[in-house]
mmCIF file with all atom_site columns, C-alpha atoms in Angstrom:
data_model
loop_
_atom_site.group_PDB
_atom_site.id
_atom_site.type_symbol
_atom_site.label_atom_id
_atom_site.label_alt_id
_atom_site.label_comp_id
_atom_site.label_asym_id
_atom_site.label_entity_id
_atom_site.label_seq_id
_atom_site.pdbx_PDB_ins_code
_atom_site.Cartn_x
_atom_site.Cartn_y
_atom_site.Cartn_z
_atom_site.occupancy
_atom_site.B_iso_or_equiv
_atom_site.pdbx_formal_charge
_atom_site.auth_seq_id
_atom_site.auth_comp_id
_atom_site.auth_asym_id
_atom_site.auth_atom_id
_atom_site.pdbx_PDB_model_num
ATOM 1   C CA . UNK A 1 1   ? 158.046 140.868 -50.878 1.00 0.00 ? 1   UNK A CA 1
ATOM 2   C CA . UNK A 1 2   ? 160.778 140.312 -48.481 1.00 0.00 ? 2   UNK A CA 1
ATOM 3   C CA . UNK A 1 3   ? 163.485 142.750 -46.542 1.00 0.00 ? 3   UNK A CA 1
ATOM 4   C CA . UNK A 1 4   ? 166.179 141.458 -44.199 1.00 0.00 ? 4   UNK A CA 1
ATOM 5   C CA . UNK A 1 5   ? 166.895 144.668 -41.738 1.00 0.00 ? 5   UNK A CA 1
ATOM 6   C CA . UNK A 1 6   ? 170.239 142.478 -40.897 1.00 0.00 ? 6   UNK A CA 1
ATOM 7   C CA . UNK A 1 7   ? 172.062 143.063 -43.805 1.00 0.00 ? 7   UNK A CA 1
ATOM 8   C CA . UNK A 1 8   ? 172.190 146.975 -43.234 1.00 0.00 ? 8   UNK A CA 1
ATOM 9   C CA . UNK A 1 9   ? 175.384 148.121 -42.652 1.00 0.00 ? 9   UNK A CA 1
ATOM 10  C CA . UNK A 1 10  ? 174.290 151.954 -42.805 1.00 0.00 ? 10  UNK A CA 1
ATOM 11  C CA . UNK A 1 11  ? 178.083 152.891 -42.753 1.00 0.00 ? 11  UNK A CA 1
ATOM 12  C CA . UNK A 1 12  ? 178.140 151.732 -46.122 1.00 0.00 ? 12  UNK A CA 1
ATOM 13  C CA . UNK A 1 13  ? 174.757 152.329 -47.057 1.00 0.00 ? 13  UNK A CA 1
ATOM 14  C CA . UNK A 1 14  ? 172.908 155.320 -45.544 1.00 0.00 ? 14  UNK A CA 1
ATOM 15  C CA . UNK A 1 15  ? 169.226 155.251 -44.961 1.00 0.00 ? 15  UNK A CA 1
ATOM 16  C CA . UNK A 1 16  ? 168.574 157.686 -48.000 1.00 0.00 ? 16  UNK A CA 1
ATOM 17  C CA . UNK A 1 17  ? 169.989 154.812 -50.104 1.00 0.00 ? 17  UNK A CA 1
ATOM 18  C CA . UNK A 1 18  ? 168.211 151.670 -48.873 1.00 0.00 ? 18  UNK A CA 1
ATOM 19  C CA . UNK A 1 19  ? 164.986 153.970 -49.219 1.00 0.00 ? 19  UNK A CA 1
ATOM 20  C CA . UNK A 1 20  ? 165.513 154.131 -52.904 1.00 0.00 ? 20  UNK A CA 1
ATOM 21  C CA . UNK A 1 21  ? 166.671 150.660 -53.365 1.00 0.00 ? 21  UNK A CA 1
ATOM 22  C CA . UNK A 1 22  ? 163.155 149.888 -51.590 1.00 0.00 ? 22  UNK A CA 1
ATOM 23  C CA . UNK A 1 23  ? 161.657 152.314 -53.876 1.00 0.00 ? 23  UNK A CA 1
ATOM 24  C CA . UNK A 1 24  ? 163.173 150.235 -56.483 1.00 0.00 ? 24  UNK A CA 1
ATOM 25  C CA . UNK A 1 25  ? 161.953 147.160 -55.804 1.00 0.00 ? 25  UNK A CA 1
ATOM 26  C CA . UNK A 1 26  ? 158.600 148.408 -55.030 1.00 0.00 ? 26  UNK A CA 1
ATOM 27  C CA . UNK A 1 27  ? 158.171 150.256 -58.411 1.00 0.00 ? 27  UNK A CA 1
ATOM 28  C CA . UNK A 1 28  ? 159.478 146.583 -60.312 1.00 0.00 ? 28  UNK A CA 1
ATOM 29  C CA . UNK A 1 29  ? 157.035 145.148 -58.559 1.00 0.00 ? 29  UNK A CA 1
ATOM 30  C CA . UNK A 1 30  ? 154.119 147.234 -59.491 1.00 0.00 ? 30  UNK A CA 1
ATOM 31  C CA . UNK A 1 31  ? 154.781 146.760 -63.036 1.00 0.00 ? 31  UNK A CA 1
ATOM 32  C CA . UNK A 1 32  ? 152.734 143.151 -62.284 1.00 0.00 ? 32  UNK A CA 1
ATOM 33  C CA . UNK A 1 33  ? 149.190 143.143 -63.464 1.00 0.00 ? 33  UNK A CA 1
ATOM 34  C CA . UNK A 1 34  ? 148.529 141.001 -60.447 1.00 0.00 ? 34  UNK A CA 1
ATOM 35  C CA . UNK A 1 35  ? 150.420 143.439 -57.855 1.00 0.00 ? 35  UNK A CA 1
ATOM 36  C CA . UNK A 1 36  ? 148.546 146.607 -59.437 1.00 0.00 ? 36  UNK A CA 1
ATOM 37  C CA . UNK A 1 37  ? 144.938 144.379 -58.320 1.00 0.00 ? 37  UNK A CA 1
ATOM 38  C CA . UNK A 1 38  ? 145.837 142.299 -55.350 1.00 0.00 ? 38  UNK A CA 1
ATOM 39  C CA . UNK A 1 39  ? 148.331 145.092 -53.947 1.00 0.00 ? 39  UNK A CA 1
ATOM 40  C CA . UNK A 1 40  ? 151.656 144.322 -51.959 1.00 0.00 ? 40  UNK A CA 1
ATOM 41  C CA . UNK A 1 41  ? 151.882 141.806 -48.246 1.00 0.00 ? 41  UNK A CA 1
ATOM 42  C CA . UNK A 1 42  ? 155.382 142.253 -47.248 1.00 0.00 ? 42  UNK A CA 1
ATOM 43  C CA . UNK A 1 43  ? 157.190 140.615 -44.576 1.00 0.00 ? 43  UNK A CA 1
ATOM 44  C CA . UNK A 1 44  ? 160.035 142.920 -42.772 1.00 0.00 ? 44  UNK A CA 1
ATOM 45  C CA . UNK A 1 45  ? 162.615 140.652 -41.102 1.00 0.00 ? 45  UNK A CA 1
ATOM 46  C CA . UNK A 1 46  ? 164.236 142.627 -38.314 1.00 0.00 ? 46  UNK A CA 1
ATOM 47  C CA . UNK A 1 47  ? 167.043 140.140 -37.128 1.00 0.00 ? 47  UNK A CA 1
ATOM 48  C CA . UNK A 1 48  ? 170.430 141.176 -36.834 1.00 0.00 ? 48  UNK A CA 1
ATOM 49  C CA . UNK A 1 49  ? 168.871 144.902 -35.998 1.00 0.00 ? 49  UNK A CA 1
ATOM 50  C CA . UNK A 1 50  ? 171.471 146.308 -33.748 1.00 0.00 ? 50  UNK A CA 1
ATOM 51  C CA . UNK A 1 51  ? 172.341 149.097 -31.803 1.00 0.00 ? 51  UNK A CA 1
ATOM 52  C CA . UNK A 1 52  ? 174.952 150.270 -34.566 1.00 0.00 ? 52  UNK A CA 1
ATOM 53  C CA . UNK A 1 53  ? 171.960 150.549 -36.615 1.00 0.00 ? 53  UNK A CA 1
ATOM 54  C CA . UNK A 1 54  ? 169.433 152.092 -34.651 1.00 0.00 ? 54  UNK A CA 1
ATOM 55  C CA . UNK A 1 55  ? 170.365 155.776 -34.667 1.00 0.00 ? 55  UNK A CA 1
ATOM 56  C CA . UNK A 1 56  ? 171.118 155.961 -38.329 1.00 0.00 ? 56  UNK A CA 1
ATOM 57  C CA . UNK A 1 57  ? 165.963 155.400 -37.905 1.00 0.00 ? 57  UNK A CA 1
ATOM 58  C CA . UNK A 1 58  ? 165.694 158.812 -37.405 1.00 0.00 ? 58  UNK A CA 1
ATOM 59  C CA . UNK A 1 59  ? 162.249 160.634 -37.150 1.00 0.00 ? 59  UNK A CA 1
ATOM 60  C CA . UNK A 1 60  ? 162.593 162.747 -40.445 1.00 0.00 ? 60  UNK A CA 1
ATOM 61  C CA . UNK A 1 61  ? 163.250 159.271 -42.141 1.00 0.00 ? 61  UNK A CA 1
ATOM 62  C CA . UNK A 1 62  ? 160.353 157.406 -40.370 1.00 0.00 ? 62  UNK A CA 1
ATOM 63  C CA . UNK A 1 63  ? 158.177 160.583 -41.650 1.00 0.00 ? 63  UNK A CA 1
ATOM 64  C CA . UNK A 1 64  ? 159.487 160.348 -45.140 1.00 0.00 ? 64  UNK A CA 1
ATOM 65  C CA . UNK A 1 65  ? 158.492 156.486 -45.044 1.00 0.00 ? 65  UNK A CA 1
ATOM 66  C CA . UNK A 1 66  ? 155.135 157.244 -43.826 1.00 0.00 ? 66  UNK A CA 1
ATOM 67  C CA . UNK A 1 67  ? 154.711 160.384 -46.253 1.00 0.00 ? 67  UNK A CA 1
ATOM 68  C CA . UNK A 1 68  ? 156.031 157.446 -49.113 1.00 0.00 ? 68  UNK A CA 1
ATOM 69  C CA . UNK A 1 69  ? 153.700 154.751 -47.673 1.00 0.00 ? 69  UNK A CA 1
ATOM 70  C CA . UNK A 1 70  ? 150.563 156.440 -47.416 1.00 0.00 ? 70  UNK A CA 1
ATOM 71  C CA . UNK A 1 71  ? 150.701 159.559 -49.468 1.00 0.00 ? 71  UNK A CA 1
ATOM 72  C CA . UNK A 1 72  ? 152.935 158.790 -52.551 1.00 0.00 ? 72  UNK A CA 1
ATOM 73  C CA . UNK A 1 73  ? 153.495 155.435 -53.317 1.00 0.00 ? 73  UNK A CA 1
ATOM 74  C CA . UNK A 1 74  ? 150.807 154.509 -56.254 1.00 0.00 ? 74  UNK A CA 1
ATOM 75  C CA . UNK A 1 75  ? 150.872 150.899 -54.760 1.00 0.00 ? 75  UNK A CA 1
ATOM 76  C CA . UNK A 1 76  ? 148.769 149.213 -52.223 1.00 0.00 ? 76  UNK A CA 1
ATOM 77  C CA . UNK A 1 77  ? 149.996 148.069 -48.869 1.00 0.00 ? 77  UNK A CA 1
ATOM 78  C CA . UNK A 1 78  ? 147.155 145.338 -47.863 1.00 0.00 ? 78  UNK A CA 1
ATOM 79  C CA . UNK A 1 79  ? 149.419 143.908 -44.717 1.00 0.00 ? 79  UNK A CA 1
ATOM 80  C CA . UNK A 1 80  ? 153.104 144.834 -43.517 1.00 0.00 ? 80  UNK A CA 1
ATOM 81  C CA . UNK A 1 81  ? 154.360 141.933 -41.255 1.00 0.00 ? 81  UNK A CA 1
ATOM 82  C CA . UNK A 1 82  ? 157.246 142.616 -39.097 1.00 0.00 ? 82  UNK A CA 1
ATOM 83  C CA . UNK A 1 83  ? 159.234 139.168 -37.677 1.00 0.00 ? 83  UNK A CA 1
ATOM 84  C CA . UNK A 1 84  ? 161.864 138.653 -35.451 1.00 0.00 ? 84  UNK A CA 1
ATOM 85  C CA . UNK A 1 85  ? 161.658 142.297 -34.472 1.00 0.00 ? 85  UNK A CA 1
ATOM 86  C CA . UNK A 1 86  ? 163.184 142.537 -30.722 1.00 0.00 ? 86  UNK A CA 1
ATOM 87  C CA . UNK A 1 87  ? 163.089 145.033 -28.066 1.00 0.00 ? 87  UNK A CA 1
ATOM 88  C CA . UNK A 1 88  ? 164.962 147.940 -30.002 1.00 0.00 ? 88  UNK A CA 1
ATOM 89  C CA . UNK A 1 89  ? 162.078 147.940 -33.116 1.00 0.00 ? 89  UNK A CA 1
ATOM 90  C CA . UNK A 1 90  ? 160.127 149.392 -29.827 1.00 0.00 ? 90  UNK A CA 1
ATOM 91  C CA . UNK A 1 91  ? 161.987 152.281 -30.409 1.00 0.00 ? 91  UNK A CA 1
ATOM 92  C CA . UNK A 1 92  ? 160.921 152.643 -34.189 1.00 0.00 ? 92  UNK A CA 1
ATOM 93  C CA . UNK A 1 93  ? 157.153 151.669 -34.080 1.00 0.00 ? 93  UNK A CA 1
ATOM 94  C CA . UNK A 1 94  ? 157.004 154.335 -30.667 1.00 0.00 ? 94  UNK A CA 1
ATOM 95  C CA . UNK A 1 95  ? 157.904 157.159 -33.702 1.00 0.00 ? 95  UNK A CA 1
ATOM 96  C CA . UNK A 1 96  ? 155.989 155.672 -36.479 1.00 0.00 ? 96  UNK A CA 1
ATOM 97  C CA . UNK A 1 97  ? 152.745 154.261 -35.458 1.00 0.00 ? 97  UNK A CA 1
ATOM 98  C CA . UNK A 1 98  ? 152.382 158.533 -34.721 1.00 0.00 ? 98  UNK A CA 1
ATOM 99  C CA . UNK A 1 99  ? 152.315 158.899 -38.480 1.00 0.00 ? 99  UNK A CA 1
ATOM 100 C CA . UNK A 1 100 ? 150.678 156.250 -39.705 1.00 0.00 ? 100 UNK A CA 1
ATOM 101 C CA . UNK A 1 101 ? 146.529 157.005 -40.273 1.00 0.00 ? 101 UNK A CA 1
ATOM 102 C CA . UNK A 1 102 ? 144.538 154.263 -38.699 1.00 0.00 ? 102 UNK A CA 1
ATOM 103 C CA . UNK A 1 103 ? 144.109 151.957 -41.537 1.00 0.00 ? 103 UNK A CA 1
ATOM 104 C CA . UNK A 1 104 ? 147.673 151.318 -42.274 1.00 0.00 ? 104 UNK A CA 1
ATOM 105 C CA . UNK A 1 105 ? 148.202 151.211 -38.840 1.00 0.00 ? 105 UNK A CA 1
ATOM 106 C CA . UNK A 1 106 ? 146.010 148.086 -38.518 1.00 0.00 ? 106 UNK A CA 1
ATOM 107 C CA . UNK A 1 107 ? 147.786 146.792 -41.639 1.00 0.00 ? 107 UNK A CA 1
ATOM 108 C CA . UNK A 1 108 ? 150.657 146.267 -39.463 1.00 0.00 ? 108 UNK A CA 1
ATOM 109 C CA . UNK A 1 109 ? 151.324 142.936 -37.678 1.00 0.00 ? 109 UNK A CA 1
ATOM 110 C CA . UNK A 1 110 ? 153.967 141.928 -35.790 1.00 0.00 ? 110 UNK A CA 1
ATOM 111 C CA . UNK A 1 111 ? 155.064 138.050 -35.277 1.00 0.00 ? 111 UNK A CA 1
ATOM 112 C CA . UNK A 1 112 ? 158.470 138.395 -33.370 1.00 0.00 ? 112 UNK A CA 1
ATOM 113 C CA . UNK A 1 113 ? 160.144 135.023 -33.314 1.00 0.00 ? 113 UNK A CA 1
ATOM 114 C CA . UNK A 1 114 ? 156.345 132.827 -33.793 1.00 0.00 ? 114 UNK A CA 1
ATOM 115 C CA . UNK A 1 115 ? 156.379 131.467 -37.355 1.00 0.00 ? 115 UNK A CA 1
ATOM 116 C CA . UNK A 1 116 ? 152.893 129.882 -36.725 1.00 0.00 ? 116 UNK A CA 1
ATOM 117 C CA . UNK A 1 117 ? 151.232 132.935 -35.970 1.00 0.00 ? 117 UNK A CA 1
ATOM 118 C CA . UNK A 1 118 ? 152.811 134.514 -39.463 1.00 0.00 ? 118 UNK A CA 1
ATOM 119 C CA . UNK A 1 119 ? 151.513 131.166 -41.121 1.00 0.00 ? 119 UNK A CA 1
ATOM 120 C CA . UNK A 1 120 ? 147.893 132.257 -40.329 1.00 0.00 ? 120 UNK A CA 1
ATOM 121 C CA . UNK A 1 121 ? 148.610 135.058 -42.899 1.00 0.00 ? 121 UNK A CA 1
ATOM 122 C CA . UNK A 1 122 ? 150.863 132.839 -45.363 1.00 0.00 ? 122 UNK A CA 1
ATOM 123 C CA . UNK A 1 123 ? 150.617 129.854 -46.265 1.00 0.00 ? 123 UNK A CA 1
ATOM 124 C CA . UNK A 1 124 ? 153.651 127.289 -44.859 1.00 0.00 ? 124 UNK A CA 1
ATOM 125 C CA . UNK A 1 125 ? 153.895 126.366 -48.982 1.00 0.00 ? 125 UNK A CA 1
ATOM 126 C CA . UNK A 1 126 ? 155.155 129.992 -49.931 1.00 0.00 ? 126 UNK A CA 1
ATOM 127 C CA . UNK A 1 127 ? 157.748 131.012 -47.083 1.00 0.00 ? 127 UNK A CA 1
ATOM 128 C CA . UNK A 1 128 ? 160.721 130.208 -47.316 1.00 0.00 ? 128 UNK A CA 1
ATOM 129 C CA . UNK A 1 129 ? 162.796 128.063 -44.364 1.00 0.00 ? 129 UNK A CA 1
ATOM 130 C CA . UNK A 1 130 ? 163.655 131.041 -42.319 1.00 0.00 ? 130 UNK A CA 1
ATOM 131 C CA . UNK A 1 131 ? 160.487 131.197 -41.680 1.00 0.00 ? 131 UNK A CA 1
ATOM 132 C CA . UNK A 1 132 ? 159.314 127.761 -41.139 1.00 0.00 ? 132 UNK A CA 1
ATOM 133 C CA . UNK A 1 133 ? 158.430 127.069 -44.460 1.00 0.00 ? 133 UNK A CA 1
ATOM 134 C CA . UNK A 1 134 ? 158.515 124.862 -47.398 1.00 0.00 ? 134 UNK A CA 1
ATOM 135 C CA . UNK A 1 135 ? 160.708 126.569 -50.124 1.00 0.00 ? 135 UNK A CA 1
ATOM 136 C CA . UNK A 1 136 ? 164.558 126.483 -49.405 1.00 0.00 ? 136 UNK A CA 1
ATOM 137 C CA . UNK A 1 137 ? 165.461 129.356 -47.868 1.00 0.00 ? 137 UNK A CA 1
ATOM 138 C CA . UNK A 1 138 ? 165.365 132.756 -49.484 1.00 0.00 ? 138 UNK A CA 1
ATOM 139 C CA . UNK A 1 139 ? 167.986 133.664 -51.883 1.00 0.00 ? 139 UNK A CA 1
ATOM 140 C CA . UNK A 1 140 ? 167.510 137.165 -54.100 1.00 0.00 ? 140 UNK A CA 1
ATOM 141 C CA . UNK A 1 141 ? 169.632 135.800 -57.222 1.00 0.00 ? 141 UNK A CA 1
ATOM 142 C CA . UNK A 1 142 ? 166.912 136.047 -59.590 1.00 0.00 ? 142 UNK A CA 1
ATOM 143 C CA . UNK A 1 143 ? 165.560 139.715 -58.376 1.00 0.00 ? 143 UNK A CA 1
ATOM 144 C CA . UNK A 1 144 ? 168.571 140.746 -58.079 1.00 0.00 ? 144 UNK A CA 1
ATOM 145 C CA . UNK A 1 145 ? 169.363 140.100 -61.857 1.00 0.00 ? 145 UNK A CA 1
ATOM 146 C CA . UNK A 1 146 ? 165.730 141.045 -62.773 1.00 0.00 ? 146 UNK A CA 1
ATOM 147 C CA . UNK A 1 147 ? 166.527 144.509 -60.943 1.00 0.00 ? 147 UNK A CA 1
ATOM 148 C CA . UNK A 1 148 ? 169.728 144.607 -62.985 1.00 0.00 ? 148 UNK A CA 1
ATOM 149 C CA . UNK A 1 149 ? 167.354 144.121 -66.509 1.00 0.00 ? 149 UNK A CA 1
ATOM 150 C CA . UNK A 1 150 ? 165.072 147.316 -65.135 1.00 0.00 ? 150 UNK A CA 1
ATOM 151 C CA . UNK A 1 151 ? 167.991 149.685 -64.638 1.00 0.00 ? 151 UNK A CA 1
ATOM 152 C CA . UNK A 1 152 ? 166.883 151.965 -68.154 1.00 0.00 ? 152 UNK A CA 1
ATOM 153 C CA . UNK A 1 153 ? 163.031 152.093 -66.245 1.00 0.00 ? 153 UNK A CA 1
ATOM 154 C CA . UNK A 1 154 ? 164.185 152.807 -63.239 1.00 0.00 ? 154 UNK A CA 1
ATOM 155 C CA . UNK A 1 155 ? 166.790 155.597 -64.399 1.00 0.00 ? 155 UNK A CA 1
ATOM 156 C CA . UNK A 1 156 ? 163.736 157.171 -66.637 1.00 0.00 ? 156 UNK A CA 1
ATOM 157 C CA . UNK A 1 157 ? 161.734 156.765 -63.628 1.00 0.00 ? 157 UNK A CA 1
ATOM 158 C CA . UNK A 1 158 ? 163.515 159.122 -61.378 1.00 0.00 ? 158 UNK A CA 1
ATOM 159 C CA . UNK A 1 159 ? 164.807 161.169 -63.933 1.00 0.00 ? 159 UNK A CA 1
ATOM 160 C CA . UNK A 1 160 ? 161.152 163.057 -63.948 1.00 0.00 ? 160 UNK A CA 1
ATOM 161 C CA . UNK A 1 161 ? 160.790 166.431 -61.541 1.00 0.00 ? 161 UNK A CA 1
ATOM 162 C CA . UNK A 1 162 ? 159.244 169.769 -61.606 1.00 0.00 ? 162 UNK A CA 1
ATOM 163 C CA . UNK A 1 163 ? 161.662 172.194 -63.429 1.00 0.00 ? 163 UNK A CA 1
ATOM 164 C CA . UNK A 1 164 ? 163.080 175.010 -60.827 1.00 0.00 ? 164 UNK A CA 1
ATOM 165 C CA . UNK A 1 165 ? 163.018 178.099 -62.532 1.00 0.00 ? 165 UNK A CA 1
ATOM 166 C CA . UNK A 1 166 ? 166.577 178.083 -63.153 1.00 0.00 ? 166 UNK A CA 1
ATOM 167 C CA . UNK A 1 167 ? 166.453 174.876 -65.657 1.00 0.00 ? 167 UNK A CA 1
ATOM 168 C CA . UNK A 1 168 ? 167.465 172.516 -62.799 1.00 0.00 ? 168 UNK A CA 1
ATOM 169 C CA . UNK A 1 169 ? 165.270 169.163 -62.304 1.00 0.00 ? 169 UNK A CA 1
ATOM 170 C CA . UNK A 1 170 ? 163.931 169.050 -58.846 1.00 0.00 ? 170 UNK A CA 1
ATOM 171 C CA . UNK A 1 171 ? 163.603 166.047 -56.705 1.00 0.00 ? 171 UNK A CA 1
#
């Protein structure tokens, strides 16, 4: 699984709502047989992170990803590996690595711009070019429209909630 960090405008899209897109994707991809055994490597590319990003990271966020990540997600993070992260994903990691319990903490691995170090953890023949690999280079056409397919799932997904005692569904 694959994130690009650069093409975040959080003007358009707040935090809250690239959270549940991840959420999204992550619960598609647990649907696989294979996922649900071998559990989830994901790569995080952090180019393009700017400054005009940065503040919309805030600590209650970072919490409520490492609440998700290690407390509520029914999925298995075996690696996370950060690339092309630069001096401001200091920032981020300074707040986060707090939360994070020792074992997912060592699941973390970070590659900045050295695409032969991230090779020792995938192979060359399954990444694509931006990364030095062998496949063209990434394009999200096909998730995209199999994300589009899983739209009922998804709805009936976060449709469930504790009732409040007033009738309302609770999130």
């Amino acid at each position: 699984m694959n994130f690009f960090v650069e093409d975040w405008n959080p003007y358009e899209h707040p935090l809250g709502d690239v959270m549940r897109a991840l959420t999204c994707g992550l619960l598609n991809a647990i649907r696989s047989p294979s996922t649900q055994v071998a559990g989830f490597k994901v790569i995080v590319d952090f180019s393009g992170f700017t400054l005009r990003q940065l503040p919309h990271v805030s600590p209650t966020y970072l919490w409520l990803f490492a609440e998700a990540l290690q407390n509520c997600f029914p999925g298995r993070f075996r690696a996370v590996h950060m690339v092309n992260e630069g001096h401001l994903f200091a920032y981020i990691w300074a707040v986060l690595k707090q939360l994070l319990s020792p074992k997912l903490k060592e699941r973390f691995h970070f590659h900045g711009k050295n695409m032969q170090k991230l090779h020792k953890y995938f192979h060359p023949s399954i990444l694509p070019a931006e990364y030095d690999g062998e496949l063209p280079e990434f394009n999200n056409s096909e998730w995209s429209k199999h994300m589009e397919s899983t739209a009922d799932y998804l709805t009936t997904i976060f449709s469930y909630g504790y009732e409040k005692k007033n009738n309302k569904k609770s999130r």
